[in-house]
Tab-separated table of C-alpha atoms and ligand atoms in Angstrom:
chain	number	residue	atom	x	y	z
A	11	MET	CA	7.671	13.355	16.052
A	12	SER	CA	9.333	11.080	13.723
A	13	LYS	CA	12.420	11.172	12.268
A	14	GLY	CA	11.637	10.478	8.351
A	15	LEU	CA	10.255	12.012	5.646
A	16	PHE	CA	6.889	12.094	4.486
A	17	ILE	CA	5.995	12.638	0.777
A	18	SER	CA	2.512	12.632	-0.372
A	19	PHE	CA	1.379	12.683	-4.268
A	20	GLU	CA	-1.922	13.966	-5.479
A	21	GLY	CA	-3.851	14.771	-8.639
A	22	ILE	CA	-7.123	13.542	-10.701
A	23	ASP	CA	-6.902	10.449	-12.547
A	24	GLY	CA	-4.377	10.355	-15.275
A	25	SER	CA	-2.223	13.444	-13.789
A	26	GLY	CA	1.250	10.992	-14.247
A	27	LYS	CA	1.426	10.332	-10.316
A	28	THR	CA	2.630	7.326	-10.678
A	29	THR	CA	5.531	7.793	-12.820
A	30	GLN	CA	6.102	10.750	-11.172
A	31	LEU	CA	6.593	8.655	-7.792
A	32	GLU	CA	8.573	6.270	-9.891
A	33	LEU	CA	11.362	8.261	-11.136
A	34	LEU	CA	11.085	10.165	-7.644
A	35	ARG	CA	11.959	6.659	-5.743
A	36	GLN	CA	14.566	5.728	-7.977
A	37	ARG	CA	16.391	9.012	-7.774
A	38	LEU	CA	16.224	8.775	-4.118
A	39	GLU	CA	17.635	5.391	-3.740
A	40	ALA	CA	20.260	6.303	-5.932
A	41	GLU	CA	20.855	8.834	-3.541
A	42	GLY	CA	21.297	5.807	-1.140
A	43	ARG	CA	18.458	6.751	0.832
A	44	SER	CA	15.693	4.502	2.436
A	45	VAL	CA	12.600	5.004	0.452
A	46	VAL	CA	9.322	3.491	1.323
A	47	ALA	CA	6.170	3.655	-1.745
A	48	VAL	CA	3.018	3.020	-0.818
A	49	ARG	CA	-0.690	3.800	-2.862
A	50	GLU	CA	-4.102	4.245	-1.828
A	51	PRO	CA	-6.410	2.644	-1.386
A	52	GLY	CA	-4.017	-0.242	-0.483
A	53	GLY	CA	-0.365	-0.725	0.321
A	54	SER	CA	-0.612	-3.091	3.353
A	55	PRO	CA	-2.890	-6.800	2.441
A	56	VAL	CA	-5.864	-5.090	4.079
A	57	ALA	CA	-6.085	-2.090	2.471
A	58	GLU	CA	-5.473	-4.081	-1.116
A	59	ARG	CA	-8.332	-6.352	0.009
A	60	ILE	CA	-10.338	-2.713	0.693
A	61	ARG	CA	-9.266	-1.963	-2.813
A	62	GLU	CA	-10.464	-4.673	-4.593
A	63	VAL	CA	-13.938	-3.439	-3.495
A	64	LEU	CA	-13.547	0.108	-3.999
A	65	LEU	CA	-12.429	0.362	-7.308
A	66	ASP	CA	-14.675	-2.871	-8.732
A	67	ALA	CA	-16.156	-1.112	-11.784
A	68	SER	CA	-19.282	-4.188	-11.626
A	69	ILE	CA	-20.293	-2.886	-7.851
A	70	ASP	CA	-23.373	-0.592	-8.164
A	71	GLY	CA	-25.186	1.673	-5.675
A	72	LEU	CA	-22.041	1.845	-2.878
A	73	ASN	CA	-23.555	4.917	-0.803
A	74	PRO	CA	-20.715	7.617	-0.486
A	75	VAL	CA	-20.683	7.615	3.137
A	76	ALA	CA	-19.635	4.007	3.191
A	77	GLU	CA	-17.311	4.710	0.112
A	78	ALA	CA	-15.324	7.191	2.712
A	79	PHE	CA	-15.609	5.098	5.168
A	80	LEU	CA	-13.835	2.369	3.911
A	81	TYR	CA	-11.023	4.505	2.453
A	82	GLY	CA	-10.606	5.717	5.644
A	83	ALA	CA	-10.194	2.084	6.718
A	84	ALA	CA	-7.371	1.505	4.056
A	85	ARG	CA	-6.063	4.919	5.578
A	86	ALA	CA	-6.031	3.608	9.095
A	87	GLN	CA	-4.490	0.002	8.564
A	88	LEU	CA	-2.277	1.627	5.688
A	89	VAL	CA	-0.569	4.020	8.785
A	90	ALA	CA	-0.398	1.773	11.599
A	91	GLU	CA	0.906	-1.110	9.417
A	92	VAL	CA	3.327	0.983	7.162
A	93	ILE	CA	3.445	4.235	7.319
A	94	SER	CA	4.114	4.968	10.646
A	95	PRO	CA	6.846	2.029	11.421
A	96	ALA	CA	8.579	3.610	8.464
A	97	LEU	CA	8.693	7.303	9.394
A	98	ASP	CA	9.719	5.741	12.915
A	99	LYS	CA	12.896	3.968	11.174
A	100	GLY	CA	14.152	7.448	9.411
A	101	SER	CA	12.836	6.498	5.870
A	102	ILE	CA	11.617	8.258	3.252
A	103	VAL	CA	7.705	7.453	2.684
A	104	ILE	CA	5.893	8.595	-0.722
A	105	ALA	CA	2.181	7.979	-1.067
A	106	ASP	CA	0.642	7.616	-4.669
A	107	ARG	CA	-2.441	9.549	-3.159
A	108	TYR	CA	-3.130	9.919	0.818
A	109	LEU	CA	-5.293	11.943	2.685
A	110	ASP	CA	-6.709	14.777	0.417
A	111	SER	CA	-7.891	12.427	-2.470
A	112	THR	CA	-10.395	11.670	0.531
A	113	LEU	CA	-11.329	15.458	0.777
A	114	ALA	CA	-11.035	15.910	-3.183
A	115	TYR	CA	-12.905	12.830	-4.305
A	116	GLN	CA	-15.278	12.571	-1.568
A	117	GLY	CA	-15.975	16.101	-0.228
A	118	TYR	CA	-15.507	17.985	-3.431
A	119	GLY	CA	-16.327	15.015	-6.207
A	120	ARG	CA	-19.357	13.842	-4.418
A	121	GLY	CA	-19.935	16.458	-2.274
A	122	LEU	CA	-20.028	15.073	1.357
A	123	ASP	CA	-19.639	17.110	4.472
A	124	LYS	CA	-15.740	18.426	4.887
A	125	GLY	CA	-15.858	18.865	8.492
A	126	PHE	CA	-17.463	14.779	8.368
A	127	LEU	CA	-14.221	14.314	5.947
A	128	ASN	CA	-11.511	15.862	8.262
A	129	GLN	CA	-12.663	14.198	10.954
A	130	LEU	CA	-12.543	10.909	9.210
A	131	ASN	CA	-9.131	11.296	7.997
A	132	GLN	CA	-8.028	12.741	11.687
A	133	MET	CA	-9.469	9.501	13.306
A	134	ALA	CA	-7.589	7.223	10.220
A	135	VAL	CA	-4.044	9.518	10.160
A	136	SER	CA	-3.729	10.046	13.526
A	137	GLY	CA	-1.351	12.723	13.412
A	138	THR	CA	0.422	11.727	10.222
A	139	ILE	CA	0.710	14.261	8.112
A	140	PRO	CA	2.969	14.431	5.025
A	141	HIS	CA	5.360	17.141	4.988
A	142	LEU	CA	5.060	18.107	1.773
A	143	THR	CA	2.518	16.908	-0.686
A	144	ILE	CA	3.004	17.345	-4.387
A	145	LEU	CA	-0.343	18.296	-6.362
A	146	LEU	CA	0.151	17.469	-10.359
A	147	ASP	CA	-2.163	20.165	-11.717
A	148	LEU	CA	-4.194	18.848	-15.065
A	149	SER	CA	-7.450	19.522	-16.674
A	150	PRO	CA	-10.076	15.967	-16.921
A	151	ALA	CA	-9.821	16.254	-20.616
A	152	GLU	CA	-5.921	16.324	-21.138
A	153	GLY	CA	-6.261	13.180	-17.769
A	154	ALA	CA	-8.780	11.503	-20.214
A	155	VAL	CA	-6.736	11.488	-23.210
A	156	ARG	CA	-3.857	9.994	-21.177
A	157	ARG	CA	-6.419	7.363	-20.134
A	158	ARG	CA	-7.052	6.594	-23.085
A	159	GLY	CA	-7.024	2.734	-23.872
A	160	THR	CA	-7.318	1.517	-20.513
A	161	VAL	CA	-10.137	0.122	-18.703
A	162	PRO	CA	-11.769	2.910	-16.477
A	163	ASP	CA	-12.233	1.280	-12.602
A	164	ARG	CA	-15.325	2.719	-10.786
A	165	LEU	CA	-14.212	6.128	-9.856
A	166	GLU	CA	-13.243	6.719	-13.202
A	167	GLN	CA	-16.281	6.175	-15.001
A	168	GLU	CA	-17.634	9.477	-12.797
A	169	GLY	CA	-16.809	11.816	-16.394
A	170	LEU	CA	-15.577	15.081	-16.980
A	171	ALA	CA	-17.508	17.354	-14.699
A	172	PHE	CA	-17.226	14.988	-11.688
A	173	GLN	CA	-13.465	15.529	-12.217
A	174	GLU	CA	-13.109	18.976	-12.837
A	175	ARG	CA	-15.008	19.079	-9.332
A	176	VAL	CA	-12.121	17.157	-7.705
A	177	ARG	CA	-9.348	19.346	-10.039
A	178	ARG	CA	-10.966	22.344	-8.109
A	179	GLY	CA	-11.280	20.961	-4.886
A	180	TYR	CA	-7.406	20.072	-5.170
A	181	LEU	CA	-6.714	23.898	-6.077
A	182	ALA	CA	-8.694	25.048	-3.222
A	183	LEU	CA	-7.292	22.772	-0.746
A	184	SER	CA	-3.644	23.755	-2.198
A	185	CYS	CA	-4.763	27.422	-1.363
A	186	GLN	CA	-5.720	26.824	2.256
A	187	GLN	CA	-2.507	24.854	2.973
A	188	PRO	CA	0.053	26.188	0.734
A	189	GLU	CA	3.245	25.785	2.895
A	190	ARG	CA	2.361	21.379	2.518
A	191	ILE	CA	0.203	21.452	-0.963
A	192	LYS	CA	2.544	22.879	-3.846
A	193	VAL	CA	0.519	22.455	-7.479
A	194	VAL	CA	3.441	21.036	-10.526
A	195	ASN	CA	1.974	21.615	-13.715
A	196	ALA	CA	1.542	18.189	-14.895
A	197	ALA	CA	0.956	19.273	-18.286
A	198	GLN	CA	4.421	19.568	-18.900
A	199	LEU	CA	7.201	17.147	-20.244
A	200	PRO	CA	7.576	14.667	-17.587
A	201	GLU	CA	11.703	15.753	-17.156
A	202	LYS	CA	10.353	19.101	-16.291
A	203	VAL	CA	7.853	17.900	-14.298
A	204	HIS	CA	10.132	15.612	-12.606
A	205	GLU	CA	13.022	18.394	-12.085
A	206	GLU	CA	10.533	20.496	-10.446
A	207	ILE	CA	9.507	17.704	-8.022
A	208	ILE	CA	13.364	17.177	-7.603
A	209	TYR	CA	13.212	21.052	-6.778
A	210	LEU	CA	10.602	21.011	-4.255
A	211	VAL	CA	12.068	18.011	-2.334
A	212	THR	CA	15.533	18.714	-1.936
A	213	THR	CA	14.150	21.795	0.612
A	214	TYR	CA	13.334	18.556	2.892
A	215	LEU	CA	16.466	16.367	2.869
A	216	LYS	CA	19.037	16.155	5.186
A	217	PRO	CA	22.375	15.740	3.687
B	29	TYD	P1	-6.007	4.172	-8.738
B	29	TYD	O1	-6.288	3.367	-9.303
B	29	TYD	O2	-5.139	4.061	-7.843
B	29	TYD	O3	-5.508	5.373	-9.357
B	29	TYD	P2	-4.720	6.690	-9.973
B	29	TYD	O4	-3.538	5.615	-10.178
B	29	TYD	O5	-5.703	7.530	-10.504
B	29	TYD	O6	-3.979	6.826	-8.022
B	29	TYD	O7	-7.371	4.227	-7.936
B	29	TYD	C1	-7.539	5.073	-7.060
B	29	TYD	C2	-9.248	5.975	-7.163
B	29	TYD	O8	-9.458	6.085	-6.196
B	29	TYD	C3	-8.982	6.893	-7.819
B	29	TYD	O9	-10.341	7.430	-9.060
B	29	TYD	C4	-9.217	7.682	-7.181
B	29	TYD	C5	-10.213	7.450	-5.644
B	29	TYD	N1	-9.654	7.691	-4.276
B	29	TYD	C6	-10.881	8.439	-3.596
B	29	TYD	O10	-11.984	8.827	-3.989
B	29	TYD	N2	-10.640	8.877	-2.662
B	29	TYD	C7	-9.890	8.924	-1.987
B	29	TYD	O11	-9.585	8.704	-0.176
B	29	TYD	C8	-8.341	8.337	-2.472
B	29	TYD	C9	-7.245	7.744	-1.326
B	29	TYD	C10	-8.637	7.240	-3.368
């Protein structure tokens, strides 16, 4: 078992993960802790290259299974190159999306077989599972309002019904793994959301 602490953030597009991750990072660093923040897909040179393909809105007709493998490939590289070594050193790793995104988006969103996706995830992460996953829950309509004015990437172009399936998928996952996946209402003010996240994280922090 590694010495570090692993926290992932999940949620639909526009749920505020990136903002909240940054607030948490600042808070932990202010306490003098070693923090490594990563984002998926990406977070390492190879995985950033894979990200370019995955989010390129001009790519049409990417096969859903191929898409899942690409997310898996990016994750395998990130775990091997960044996450595992950081946890071994005792750092706190915070990830903007991780393995639950694949189940929510490719599984519940696209309808791919969950058994296949679980296997893919297992191979990619080789036992590196977050201690805590914070699910920022928001309605797709509200997520769309928050994203207004930004250029949609390939997944964001899928529309509200897709985002709704993803949201329900996330909530189903949190019911299946209530010890790890904690739901936070992302429609609250950012400060309130941050406060709830700190409350959840504190339980896992060594003094
Ligand atoms: P990104 O720009 O990082 O969006 P966000 O700020 O919402 O995280 O794009 C990531 C996109 O990739 C997002 O739409 C979700 C999608 N995704 C999957 O479909 N499967 C996955 O396994 C991962 C990690 C992301």
